[in-house]
Amino acid sequence: MTSPRAVRQEAPGVPWPVLALSAMFAFTGVTHFVKPALFDALVPGWVPLPARTAGLLAGAAELAGAAGLLHPATRPAARVGLLALLVAVFPGNLHMAQNAAQFPVPAWVAWARLPLQPLLMWVVWRAGRTRP
């Protein structure tokens, strides 16, 4: 009979940092659908899609990435998808910082989010690995 300890080593589950990252993307993904107007305003005017469509696609991508992080076999694909998403939404974050008066956050918060984007990308890169 296999000991419980051996079973845990074979199927360790989802590491807590990956689980936390997945939960964050799931929360923001759901928020895109629950409060879409909040995200519509982030879409710069030059984006070739209607703001609502762009926001809902971003939310769907966040949900897909959150789900993909939960299994080692899909983690690398989730990593690539989430990194692409973070690059794609950066202009929206920049738009928010440049037009902070139009958003319900202080200007310093909008600007502080910008350097956090590369940090979040690094976290996604690390979490998307198949090995711990």
C-alpha angles and dihedrals in degrees: 000000000000116000119237088243092058091049091053090053092052095046107024095168124220116330110242095243090055090046091051092049091048090050091050093052091044091052094049091042092055090045089059087064099037096047105018095160089066090062097036089069091056094062110099116231093245093065106111094223129074109267093243092052092048091049094049092047089052090050092050090049091051091051092048091048092048091053092044093056091060097072126052092223093057098034096093092052090046089051092054092045095048092046089052090048093051090051090047095051096045092090088057090054090048090048089053092051093048092048099033094146089068093057133071094243132082114263092244090058091051091050093043090058092064099070089042090065095073089046090053089048090054090050091050090048091053095042092049094065117108093222122065 
